[in-house]
Amino acid sequence: MTTPDSGDAGTTVREAVVGLLRATGMTTVFGNPGSTELRMFRDWPDDFRYVLGLQEASAVAMAAGHALGTGRAGFVSLHSAGGVGHALGNVFNAYRDRVPLVIVAGQQARSLIQLRPFLGVDEPAQFPRPYVKFARQPERAADVPAVLAEAHRIAMTPPRGPVFVSVPEDDWDEPAQPVPPRAVHAGFTADPDALAALAARLDACARPALVIGQGVDDEGALDQAVALAERIRAGVWISPLSGRSGFPESHPLFQGFLPPLAGELAARLAPYDVVVALGTPVFTYHVPDDSPPLPPGTDLFHLDCDPAQAAWLPTGTSLVTTLRPALTALASSVAASDREPPPPRTRPAPVPAGDRLTPELVLDELHRRLPRDRVLVEEAPSHREVLHARVPVDLSGGFLTTGSGALGWGLPLAVGRALADRRRVVCVLGDGSAMYSVQALWTAARHGAPVTFVVLDNGGYGAVRALGRRIDIAPVPGTDIGGIDFARLAMSFGVPADHADHPDDLDKALDRAVTRPTDDDGPHLLHLHVLGTEGTLYAPWAR
């Protein structure tokens, strides 16, 4: 007879968890296996896929890319304390970028925990905090499936994000009850009176603006944001250092990207009397600046699903809400405006080819070859402003980067995103960024991930050099990293590669790298030596 403590005598924790993963669509597992996870893989099911990352941070970022591509939570298997420690930089990125991940880490056997064993973890639930939404080691083996089910529901509830469960290695063979799938529908709308007051303020204002954050892309609210912007003829900005797209950059109302400096951000928003921020904290700053967050006479309204974010904002009125229903309600409530729309954003002219490759030339030529449905991943901090200016993104989900600044995210994120639907991804990397997670090239080759990696090599950490100049530190020690042959390195991992040093070689190299015969034509890397070796930073806000 089955007791409540023992679970179903015919079902183990492992079998119950496999059933849960299958029911929730988490049948692709990203990880780097270790001894305390081995029993989870007994009788590994044929309909599951294990994607090996050669370092745990890369496994987390690949799972994040896969989650962003599928719309489902990514599943990650990590190894006890050391593996979780390696992974935490990208767990931080996933938390800031609202990527739903279910992270399971091994723990030593329950019978050994009191003895502080080799590979044991003290206070495992505290280890990844505060950068997970939920962290727990179940009290009993029989509780593991139910705790994982709860964790999954929390990961997928707005604001989405990573969750963490520590499982002692001897739990997997213990009996447990299967967990039936259960749906949680978590959309919610702000108080109707608050939305009505915002609609009235928009009707009465002279010059409205929208600030788009990654919440718009995360919640699939791009169409609703466009409809509101067009109805009120608002200027539209992307929030500072946003990790996602969220508004078509070729749209005539699009004005550009806000800088992560208080004074310059306030100056960009000074022409507007009402600013409505959507799914963004707005005030993401990179360096100190004593300027006020907004100029006098500018009212801020902030719509987001995260009550914690609403609480810490220094100014404005916050409406805690998911975006799609709120924007739909607003667009139907406000009057269609006949105010003069803001002038369209000025696009930079194409640059002529000179004697050296420049980021401007490379990105102009890259944009010319990019099909509209390609996904663009960026981790080139020295050249991000140039990329934004010269490679507009118009599709929801069409642009991914790190919204938190921890490097080592972009390269494996692109691999996981490509594995989600086999659509070709183009990943633009700096030479410094690429070296944080270069081992993910092996996974790209192993699984034939359709990713084009474009490495812009300026010989060092150009963004750090430029920030050093800003505070009168020059030269900055430890910012020179030249001499890496990325093409040969990629080929050693099994990724076909080319390099180019001169504009005359660029066209053919980009044709081979970007214009692949099919999306399933596997990975390719292009290594480009670009002007900027002395630390030129192509970001006006950082000069």
Coordinates of C-alpha atoms in Angstrom, one line a residue:
M1 CA 0.0 0.0 0.0
T2 CA 1.3 3.5 -0.9
T3 CA 1.7 6.0 1.9
P4 CA 1.8 9.8 1.6
D5 CA 5.5 9.8 2.4
S6 CA 6.6 7.1 0.1
G7 CA 4.8 8.2 -3.1
D8 CA 3.7 5.7 -5.7
A9 CA 5.8 2.6 -5.2
G10 CA 6.0 2.1 -9.0
T11 CA 7.3 5.6 -9.7
T12 CA 10.7 7.1 -8.8
V13 CA 11.6 10.8 -8.4
R14 CA 13.4 10.5 -11.7
E15 CA 10.4 9.1 -13.6
A16 CA 8.1 11.7 -12.1
V17 CA 10.4 14.5 -13.1
V18 CA 10.8 13.1 -16.6
G19 CA 7.0 13.1 -16.9
L20 CA 6.9 16.7 -15.7
L21 CA 9.6 17.9 -18.1
R22 CA 7.8 16.2 -21.0
A23 CA 4.4 17.7 -20.0
T24 CA 5.9 21.2 -19.8
G25 CA 7.9 20.9 -23.1
M26 CA 11.3 21.0 -21.4
T27 CA 12.7 18.0 -23.3
T28 CA 15.9 19.8 -24.3
V29 CA 18.3 19.7 -21.4
F30 CA 21.4 22.0 -21.3
G31 CA 24.2 21.1 -19.0
N32 CA 27.6 19.9 -18.1
P33 CA 27.4 16.6 -16.2
G34 CA 29.0 15.8 -12.8
S35 CA 28.9 13.0 -10.3
T36 CA 26.0 14.4 -8.2
E37 CA 23.7 14.5 -11.2
L38 CA 24.4 11.0 -12.7
R39 CA 21.3 9.2 -11.3
M40 CA 19.0 11.7 -13.0
F41 CA 20.2 10.3 -16.4
R42 CA 19.5 6.7 -15.7
D43 CA 17.3 5.2 -18.6
W44 CA 17.5 8.6 -20.4
P45 CA 14.4 8.8 -22.6
D46 CA 14.8 8.7 -26.4
D47 CA 12.6 11.8 -27.0
F48 CA 14.9 14.0 -24.8
R49 CA 17.9 15.9 -26.2
Y50 CA 21.0 16.6 -24.0
V51 CA 23.0 19.7 -25.2
L52 CA 26.4 19.7 -23.7
G53 CA 28.1 22.9 -22.8
L54 CA 31.8 22.8 -22.1
Q55 CA 31.4 25.3 -19.3
E56 CA 28.4 25.8 -17.0
A57 CA 27.9 29.5 -17.8
S58 CA 27.7 28.6 -21.5
A59 CA 25.1 26.0 -20.7
V60 CA 22.9 28.5 -18.9
A61 CA 23.1 31.0 -21.8
M62 CA 22.4 28.4 -24.4
A63 CA 19.3 27.4 -22.4
A64 CA 18.3 31.0 -22.3
G65 CA 18.6 31.4 -26.0
H66 CA 16.5 28.3 -26.5
A67 CA 13.8 29.6 -24.1
L68 CA 13.6 32.9 -25.9
G69 CA 13.2 31.0 -29.2
T70 CA 10.6 28.6 -28.0
G71 CA 8.7 30.7 -25.5
R72 CA 9.0 27.9 -23.0
A73 CA 11.2 27.6 -19.9
G74 CA 14.7 26.3 -20.6
F75 CA 15.9 23.4 -18.4
V76 CA 19.5 23.5 -17.1
S77 CA 21.4 20.8 -15.2
L78 CA 24.4 22.1 -13.2
H79 CA 26.9 20.4 -11.0
S80 CA 26.8 21.2 -7.2
A81 CA 28.7 24.1 -5.8
G82 CA 31.5 24.5 -8.4
G83 CA 29.1 24.2 -11.4
V84 CA 26.6 26.7 -9.9
G85 CA 29.5 29.1 -9.1
H86 CA 30.7 28.9 -12.7
A87 CA 27.2 29.6 -14.0
L88 CA 26.2 32.5 -11.8
G89 CA 27.3 35.3 -14.2
N90 CA 24.8 34.1 -16.8
V91 CA 22.1 33.3 -14.1
F92 CA 22.4 37.0 -13.3
N93 CA 21.9 37.9 -17.0
A94 CA 18.9 35.6 -17.2
Y95 CA 17.4 37.3 -14.1
R96 CA 17.9 40.8 -15.4
D97 CA 16.7 39.9 -18.9
R98 CA 13.6 38.0 -17.6
V99 CA 14.4 34.7 -19.2
P100 CA 12.5 31.7 -17.7
L101 CA 15.0 29.0 -16.7
V102 CA 14.5 25.9 -14.5
I103 CA 17.9 25.2 -13.0
V104 CA 18.5 21.9 -11.2
A105 CA 21.8 21.5 -9.4
G106 CA 23.2 18.3 -7.9
Q107 CA 23.9 18.0 -4.2
Q108 CA 25.7 15.3 -2.3
A109 CA 23.7 12.4 -0.8
R110 CA 21.4 13.3 2.1
S111 CA 23.2 10.8 4.3
L112 CA 26.5 12.7 3.9
I113 CA 25.3 16.4 4.1
Q114 CA 25.9 16.7 7.8
L115 CA 29.5 15.6 7.3
R116 CA 30.3 18.5 4.9
P117 CA 31.3 16.1 2.2
F118 CA 33.4 16.6 -1.0
L119 CA 31.1 18.4 -3.5
G120 CA 28.5 19.1 -0.9
V121 CA 26.9 22.5 -0.8
D122 CA 26.2 24.5 2.4
E123 CA 22.8 26.4 2.2
P124 CA 22.2 25.6 -1.5
A125 CA 19.1 27.7 -1.7
Q126 CA 21.1 30.8 -0.7
F127 CA 23.9 30.2 -3.2
P128 CA 22.2 31.8 -6.3
R129 CA 20.2 34.4 -4.5
P130 CA 19.2 37.2 -5.1
Y131 CA 19.3 36.5 -8.9
V132 CA 16.6 33.8 -9.0
K133 CA 12.9 34.1 -8.4
F134 CA 12.8 30.9 -6.3
A135 CA 15.4 28.7 -4.7
R136 CA 14.9 25.5 -2.7
Q137 CA 16.3 22.2 -1.7
P138 CA 13.2 19.9 -1.0
E139 CA 13.0 18.6 2.5
R140 CA 12.2 15.0 1.3
A141 CA 13.0 13.1 -1.9
A142 CA 9.3 12.6 -2.5
D143 CA 8.8 16.4 -2.7
V144 CA 11.2 16.9 -5.6
P145 CA 8.7 16.6 -8.5
A146 CA 6.2 18.9 -6.8
V147 CA 8.9 21.5 -6.0
L148 CA 10.1 21.4 -9.6
A149 CA 6.5 21.9 -10.8
E150 CA 6.1 24.9 -8.5
A151 CA 9.5 26.3 -9.7
H152 CA 8.4 26.0 -13.3
R153 CA 5.2 27.9 -12.7
I154 CA 7.1 30.6 -10.9
A155 CA 9.6 30.9 -13.7
M156 CA 6.9 31.4 -16.3
T157 CA 4.8 33.9 -14.3
P158 CA 5.5 37.6 -15.1
P159 CA 8.0 38.9 -14.6
R160 CA 9.5 35.7 -15.9
G161 CA 13.0 34.6 -14.8
P162 CA 15.3 31.8 -13.5
V163 CA 14.4 29.5 -10.6
F164 CA 16.7 27.0 -8.8
V165 CA 16.2 23.6 -7.2
S166 CA 19.0 21.6 -5.5
V167 CA 18.5 17.9 -5.5
P168 CA 20.6 15.4 -3.4
E169 CA 22.0 12.8 -5.7
D170 CA 20.3 9.9 -3.9
D171 CA 16.8 11.4 -4.3
W172 CA 16.4 10.3 -7.9
D173 CA 15.8 6.6 -7.2
E174 CA 13.4 7.2 -4.3
P175 CA 9.6 6.8 -4.8
A176 CA 7.5 9.8 -5.5
Q177 CA 4.0 10.7 -6.8
P178 CA 3.7 11.9 -10.4
V179 CA 2.8 15.5 -10.8
P180 CA -0.1 16.2 -13.2
P181 CA 0.4 19.3 -15.4
R182 CA -1.3 22.4 -14.3
A183 CA -1.7 25.7 -16.1
V184 CA -1.3 29.2 -14.5
H185 CA -2.6 32.1 -16.6
A186 CA -0.9 35.1 -15.1
G187 CA -1.9 38.1 -17.2
F188 CA -3.3 41.0 -15.1
T189 CA -4.3 44.6 -15.8
A190 CA -3.8 47.7 -13.8
D191 CA -6.7 49.4 -12.0
P192 CA -9.1 50.7 -14.6
D193 CA -9.2 54.1 -13.0
A194 CA -5.4 54.4 -13.2
L195 CA -5.5 53.5 -16.9
A196 CA -8.3 56.0 -17.5
A197 CA -6.3 58.8 -15.7
L198 CA -3.3 58.0 -17.9
A199 CA -5.5 58.0 -21.0
A200 CA -6.8 61.4 -20.0
R201 CA -3.3 62.8 -19.5
L202 CA -2.2 61.5 -22.9
D203 CA -5.3 63.2 -24.5
A204 CA -4.4 66.5 -22.9
C205 CA -0.6 66.5 -23.4
A206 CA 1.2 68.3 -26.2
R207 CA 4.2 66.1 -26.8
P208 CA 4.1 62.4 -25.6
A209 CA 6.9 59.8 -25.8
L210 CA 7.1 56.1 -25.2
V211 CA 10.2 54.4 -23.8
I212 CA 10.3 50.8 -24.8
G213 CA 12.0 48.2 -22.5
Q214 CA 12.6 44.5 -22.9
G215 CA 9.3 43.8 -21.2
V216 CA 7.5 44.7 -24.5
D217 CA 9.4 41.9 -26.4
D218 CA 9.2 39.5 -23.5
E219 CA 5.4 39.8 -23.3
G220 CA 4.9 39.8 -27.1
A221 CA 3.4 43.3 -26.9
L222 CA 5.1 44.9 -29.9
D223 CA 1.9 45.2 -32.0
Q224 CA 0.1 46.9 -29.1
A225 CA 3.0 49.3 -28.5
V226 CA 3.0 50.3 -32.2
A227 CA -0.8 50.8 -32.1
L228 CA -0.6 53.1 -29.1
A229 CA 2.3 55.1 -30.5
E230 CA 0.6 55.6 -33.8
R231 CA -2.7 56.6 -32.2
I232 CA -1.1 59.3 -30.0
R233 CA 1.7 60.1 -32.4
A234 CA 4.4 59.7 -29.8
G235 CA 8.1 59.7 -30.2
V236 CA 9.4 56.3 -29.4
W237 CA 12.8 55.5 -27.7
I238 CA 14.4 52.3 -26.6
S239 CA 15.5 52.3 -22.9
P240 CA 19.2 52.4 -22.0
L241 CA 21.1 49.2 -22.7
S242 CA 17.9 47.2 -23.2
G243 CA 18.5 43.4 -23.8
R244 CA 15.8 43.1 -26.4
S245 CA 14.0 44.7 -29.3
G246 CA 10.5 46.0 -28.8
F247 CA 9.7 48.5 -31.5
P248 CA 10.3 48.5 -35.3
E249 CA 13.4 50.7 -35.7
S250 CA 12.4 51.6 -39.3
H251 CA 9.1 53.1 -38.1
P252 CA 8.9 56.9 -38.7
L253 CA 8.0 57.5 -35.0
F254 CA 11.2 55.7 -33.8
Q255 CA 13.7 58.2 -32.3
G256 CA 16.6 56.1 -31.2
F257 CA 18.2 54.6 -28.1
L258 CA 18.4 56.4 -24.7
P259 CA 21.9 56.8 -23.2
P260 CA 22.8 55.3 -19.8
L261 CA 23.8 58.7 -18.4
A262 CA 21.4 60.7 -16.3
G263 CA 22.0 64.1 -17.8
E264 CA 22.0 63.0 -21.4
L265 CA 19.0 60.8 -20.9
A266 CA 17.1 63.7 -19.3
A267 CA 18.1 65.9 -22.2
R268 CA 16.7 63.4 -24.8
L269 CA 13.4 63.4 -23.0
A270 CA 13.2 67.1 -22.3
P271 CA 11.1 67.9 -25.4
Y272 CA 8.2 65.7 -24.0
D273 CA 5.7 66.7 -21.4
V274 CA 4.5 63.1 -20.9
V275 CA 6.7 60.0 -21.0
V276 CA 5.2 56.5 -20.8
A277 CA 7.7 53.8 -20.0
L278 CA 6.8 50.2 -21.0
G279 CA 8.5 47.2 -19.4
T280 CA 11.6 49.1 -18.4
P281 CA 13.2 50.6 -15.3
V282 CA 14.0 53.7 -17.6
F283 CA 16.9 54.9 -15.4
T284 CA 19.6 52.4 -16.2
Y285 CA 22.8 54.3 -15.7
H286 CA 26.4 53.2 -16.4
V287 CA 28.5 55.9 -14.8
P288 CA 27.8 58.4 -12.0
D289 CA 26.0 61.7 -12.9
D290 CA 24.3 64.1 -10.4
S291 CA 21.7 65.2 -12.9
P292 CA 18.0 64.7 -12.0
P293 CA 16.4 61.8 -13.7
L294 CA 13.9 63.9 -15.7
P295 CA 13.7 67.6 -16.6
P296 CA 11.1 69.8 -14.9
G297 CA 7.8 69.7 -16.7
T298 CA 8.1 66.1 -17.8
D299 CA 5.6 63.6 -16.2
L300 CA 6.5 59.9 -16.2
F301 CA 4.1 57.0 -16.2
H302 CA 5.6 53.6 -15.8
L303 CA 3.8 50.3 -16.8
D304 CA 5.4 47.0 -15.8
C305 CA 4.5 43.6 -14.4
D306 CA 7.2 43.8 -11.7
P307 CA 6.1 45.4 -8.5
A308 CA 9.6 45.5 -7.1
Q309 CA 10.7 47.6 -10.1
A310 CA 7.7 49.9 -9.6
A311 CA 8.7 50.4 -6.0
W312 CA 12.3 51.6 -6.5
L313 CA 11.8 54.0 -9.4
P314 CA 12.8 57.4 -8.2
T315 CA 10.1 59.4 -9.9
G316 CA 6.8 59.1 -11.7
T317 CA 3.6 57.1 -11.4
S318 CA 3.8 53.3 -11.7
L319 CA 1.0 51.0 -12.9
V320 CA 1.7 47.4 -12.1
T321 CA 0.3 45.5 -15.0
T322 CA 1.1 43.1 -17.8
L323 CA 1.5 45.1 -21.0
R324 CA -0.7 43.6 -23.7
P325 CA -4.0 44.1 -21.9
A326 CA -2.9 47.5 -20.6
L327 CA -1.8 48.8 -24.0
T328 CA -4.9 47.4 -25.7
A329 CA -7.1 49.2 -23.2
L330 CA -5.1 52.4 -23.5
A331 CA -5.2 52.4 -27.3
S332 CA -9.0 52.0 -27.2
S333 CA -9.4 54.8 -24.6
V334 CA -7.2 57.6 -26.0
A335 CA -8.4 59.8 -28.8
A336 CA -6.7 59.5 -32.1
S337 CA -4.4 62.5 -32.2
D338 CA -3.9 65.0 -35.0
R339 CA -0.8 66.5 -33.3
E340 CA 2.3 66.9 -35.5
P341 CA 4.4 63.7 -35.2
P342 CA 8.1 64.1 -34.3
P343 CA 10.5 64.2 -37.2
P344 CA 11.9 60.8 -38.3
R345 CA 15.3 59.7 -36.9
T346 CA 18.2 60.7 -39.1
R347 CA 20.0 57.6 -40.5
P348 CA 23.8 57.7 -41.0
A349 CA 25.0 57.7 -44.6
P350 CA 26.8 54.6 -45.8
V351 CA 30.6 55.0 -45.3
P352 CA 33.0 54.5 -48.2
A353 CA 35.6 51.8 -48.1
G354 CA 39.0 53.0 -47.2
D355 CA 42.3 51.4 -46.4
R356 CA 41.2 49.7 -43.2
L357 CA 38.1 47.9 -42.1
T358 CA 36.0 50.0 -39.8
P359 CA 33.0 48.9 -37.7
E360 CA 30.8 51.3 -39.7
L361 CA 31.7 49.7 -43.0
V362 CA 31.4 46.1 -41.7
L363 CA 27.9 46.8 -40.2
D364 CA 26.7 48.6 -43.3
E365 CA 27.6 45.6 -45.4
L366 CA 26.2 43.2 -42.8
H367 CA 22.9 45.0 -42.8
R368 CA 22.8 44.9 -46.6
R369 CA 22.9 41.0 -46.5
L370 CA 20.6 40.4 -43.5
P371 CA 17.3 38.8 -44.5
R372 CA 14.4 40.5 -42.6
D373 CA 13.6 37.4 -40.5
R374 CA 17.1 36.8 -39.2
V375 CA 17.8 37.1 -35.4
L376 CA 20.6 39.4 -34.4
V377 CA 22.6 38.8 -31.2
E378 CA 25.1 41.4 -30.0
E379 CA 27.9 41.3 -27.5
A380 CA 30.3 44.0 -28.8
P381 CA 30.2 46.8 -26.2
S382 CA 32.7 49.0 -28.1
H383 CA 30.5 49.0 -31.2
R384 CA 27.0 48.7 -29.9
E385 CA 26.0 52.3 -30.8
V386 CA 27.3 51.8 -34.3
L387 CA 25.3 48.6 -34.7
H388 CA 22.1 50.3 -33.4
A389 CA 22.6 53.1 -35.9
R390 CA 23.4 51.0 -38.9
V391 CA 21.5 47.7 -38.4
P392 CA 17.9 48.5 -37.6
V393 CA 15.7 45.7 -36.2
D394 CA 12.0 45.6 -37.0
L395 CA 10.8 42.2 -35.7
S396 CA 9.7 41.2 -32.3
G397 CA 12.5 39.0 -30.9
G398 CA 14.8 40.1 -33.7
F399 CA 17.5 41.5 -31.4
L400 CA 19.1 39.9 -28.3
T401 CA 21.9 41.1 -26.1
T402 CA 22.8 41.3 -22.4
G403 CA 20.7 43.8 -20.5
S404 CA 22.9 43.5 -17.4
G405 CA 26.5 43.8 -18.8
A406 CA 27.9 40.5 -17.7
L407 CA 30.0 39.2 -20.6
G408 CA 30.0 35.6 -21.9
W409 CA 26.2 35.7 -22.8
G410 CA 26.0 36.5 -26.5
L411 CA 27.9 33.6 -28.1
P412 CA 26.2 30.7 -26.3
L413 CA 22.8 32.6 -26.3
A414 CA 23.0 32.6 -30.1
V415 CA 23.7 28.9 -30.2
G416 CA 20.7 28.1 -28.0
R417 CA 18.5 30.5 -30.0
A418 CA 19.4 28.8 -33.3
L419 CA 18.7 25.4 -31.8
A420 CA 15.2 26.5 -30.9
D421 CA 13.8 26.7 -34.5
R422 CA 16.8 26.2 -36.8
R423 CA 16.5 29.8 -38.0
R424 CA 19.9 31.4 -38.9
V425 CA 21.2 33.7 -36.1
V426 CA 23.8 36.3 -36.8
C427 CA 25.9 37.0 -33.7
V428 CA 28.2 40.1 -33.6
L429 CA 30.9 39.8 -31.0
G430 CA 33.9 41.8 -29.7
D431 CA 37.2 39.9 -29.4
G432 CA 37.1 40.4 -25.6
S433 CA 33.5 39.2 -25.3
A434 CA 34.1 36.2 -27.4
M435 CA 36.8 34.8 -25.2
Y436 CA 34.4 34.6 -22.2
S437 CA 32.4 31.7 -23.7
V438 CA 34.4 30.6 -26.8
Q439 CA 33.9 26.9 -25.9
A440 CA 30.2 27.2 -27.0
L441 CA 31.6 27.0 -30.6
W442 CA 32.1 23.3 -29.9
T443 CA 28.4 22.9 -29.1
A444 CA 27.5 24.9 -32.3
A445 CA 29.6 22.5 -34.4
R446 CA 28.3 19.4 -32.6
H447 CA 24.7 20.3 -33.2
G448 CA 25.1 22.1 -36.5
A449 CA 23.6 25.2 -35.1
P450 CA 22.9 27.7 -37.9
V451 CA 24.8 30.7 -36.4
T452 CA 27.0 33.2 -38.2
F453 CA 29.5 34.6 -35.7
V454 CA 31.1 37.9 -36.7
V455 CA 34.0 38.8 -34.5
L456 CA 35.0 42.5 -34.5
D457 CA 38.6 42.4 -33.3
N458 CA 40.0 45.7 -32.1
G459 CA 42.7 44.2 -30.1
G460 CA 41.4 44.7 -26.6
Y461 CA 38.7 45.9 -24.2
G462 CA 37.9 49.1 -26.1
A463 CA 34.9 50.0 -24.0
V464 CA 37.0 49.8 -20.8
R465 CA 39.7 52.0 -22.4
A466 CA 37.2 54.6 -23.4
L467 CA 35.6 54.7 -19.9
G468 CA 39.1 55.0 -18.5
R469 CA 39.7 58.1 -20.6
R470 CA 36.4 59.5 -19.4
I471 CA 37.7 59.5 -15.8
D472 CA 41.3 60.5 -16.8
I473 CA 42.8 57.0 -16.5
A474 CA 45.0 56.3 -19.5
P475 CA 46.4 53.9 -20.3
V476 CA 44.3 51.3 -18.5
P477 CA 46.3 48.2 -17.5
G478 CA 45.0 44.8 -18.7
T479 CA 43.1 46.0 -21.7
D480 CA 45.3 44.7 -24.5
I481 CA 44.4 41.2 -25.7
G482 CA 45.6 41.1 -29.4
G483 CA 47.1 38.1 -31.1
I484 CA 44.2 35.6 -31.0
D485 CA 43.5 33.9 -34.3
F486 CA 39.7 33.4 -34.0
A487 CA 39.4 31.7 -37.4
R488 CA 41.9 28.9 -36.4
L489 CA 40.4 28.7 -32.9
A490 CA 36.9 28.2 -34.4
M491 CA 38.2 25.6 -36.8
S492 CA 39.7 23.7 -33.9
F493 CA 36.2 23.4 -32.4
G494 CA 34.8 22.2 -35.8
V495 CA 33.3 25.5 -37.0
P496 CA 34.3 26.6 -40.5
A497 CA 35.8 30.1 -40.5
D498 CA 37.3 32.9 -42.5
H499 CA 39.1 36.1 -41.7
A500 CA 39.6 39.5 -43.4
D501 CA 41.9 42.4 -42.7
H502 CA 41.1 44.7 -45.7
P503 CA 37.9 46.2 -47.3
D504 CA 38.7 44.4 -50.6
D505 CA 38.2 41.1 -48.8
L506 CA 35.0 42.0 -47.0
D507 CA 32.3 41.3 -49.6
K508 CA 33.3 37.7 -50.3
A509 CA 33.9 36.9 -46.7
L510 CA 30.5 38.2 -45.6
D511 CA 28.8 36.4 -48.5
R512 CA 30.3 33.1 -47.3
A513 CA 29.5 33.8 -43.7
V514 CA 26.0 35.3 -43.9
T515 CA 24.4 34.3 -47.2
R516 CA 24.4 30.6 -46.3
P517 CA 22.7 28.2 -48.8
T518 CA 20.1 27.1 -46.1
D519 CA 19.4 27.9 -42.5
D520 CA 20.5 24.3 -41.7
D521 CA 24.0 24.9 -43.2
G522 CA 25.6 24.9 -39.7
P523 CA 27.8 27.5 -38.0
H524 CA 30.4 29.8 -39.6
L525 CA 32.7 32.3 -38.0
L526 CA 34.2 35.4 -39.6
H527 CA 37.1 37.1 -37.9
L528 CA 37.6 40.8 -38.9
H529 CA 40.4 43.1 -37.7
V530 CA 38.7 46.5 -37.4
L531 CA 40.1 50.0 -36.8
G532 CA 39.9 50.9 -33.2
T533 CA 42.9 49.1 -31.8
E534 CA 43.9 52.0 -29.6
G535 CA 40.6 51.9 -27.8
T536 CA 38.3 54.0 -29.9
L537 CA 34.8 53.6 -28.4
Y538 CA 32.0 54.2 -30.9
A539 CA 29.5 55.2 -28.2
P540 CA 29.1 58.9 -27.7
W541 CA 27.8 58.6 -24.2
A542 CA 31.0 57.0 -23.0
R543 CA 33.4 59.6 -24.4

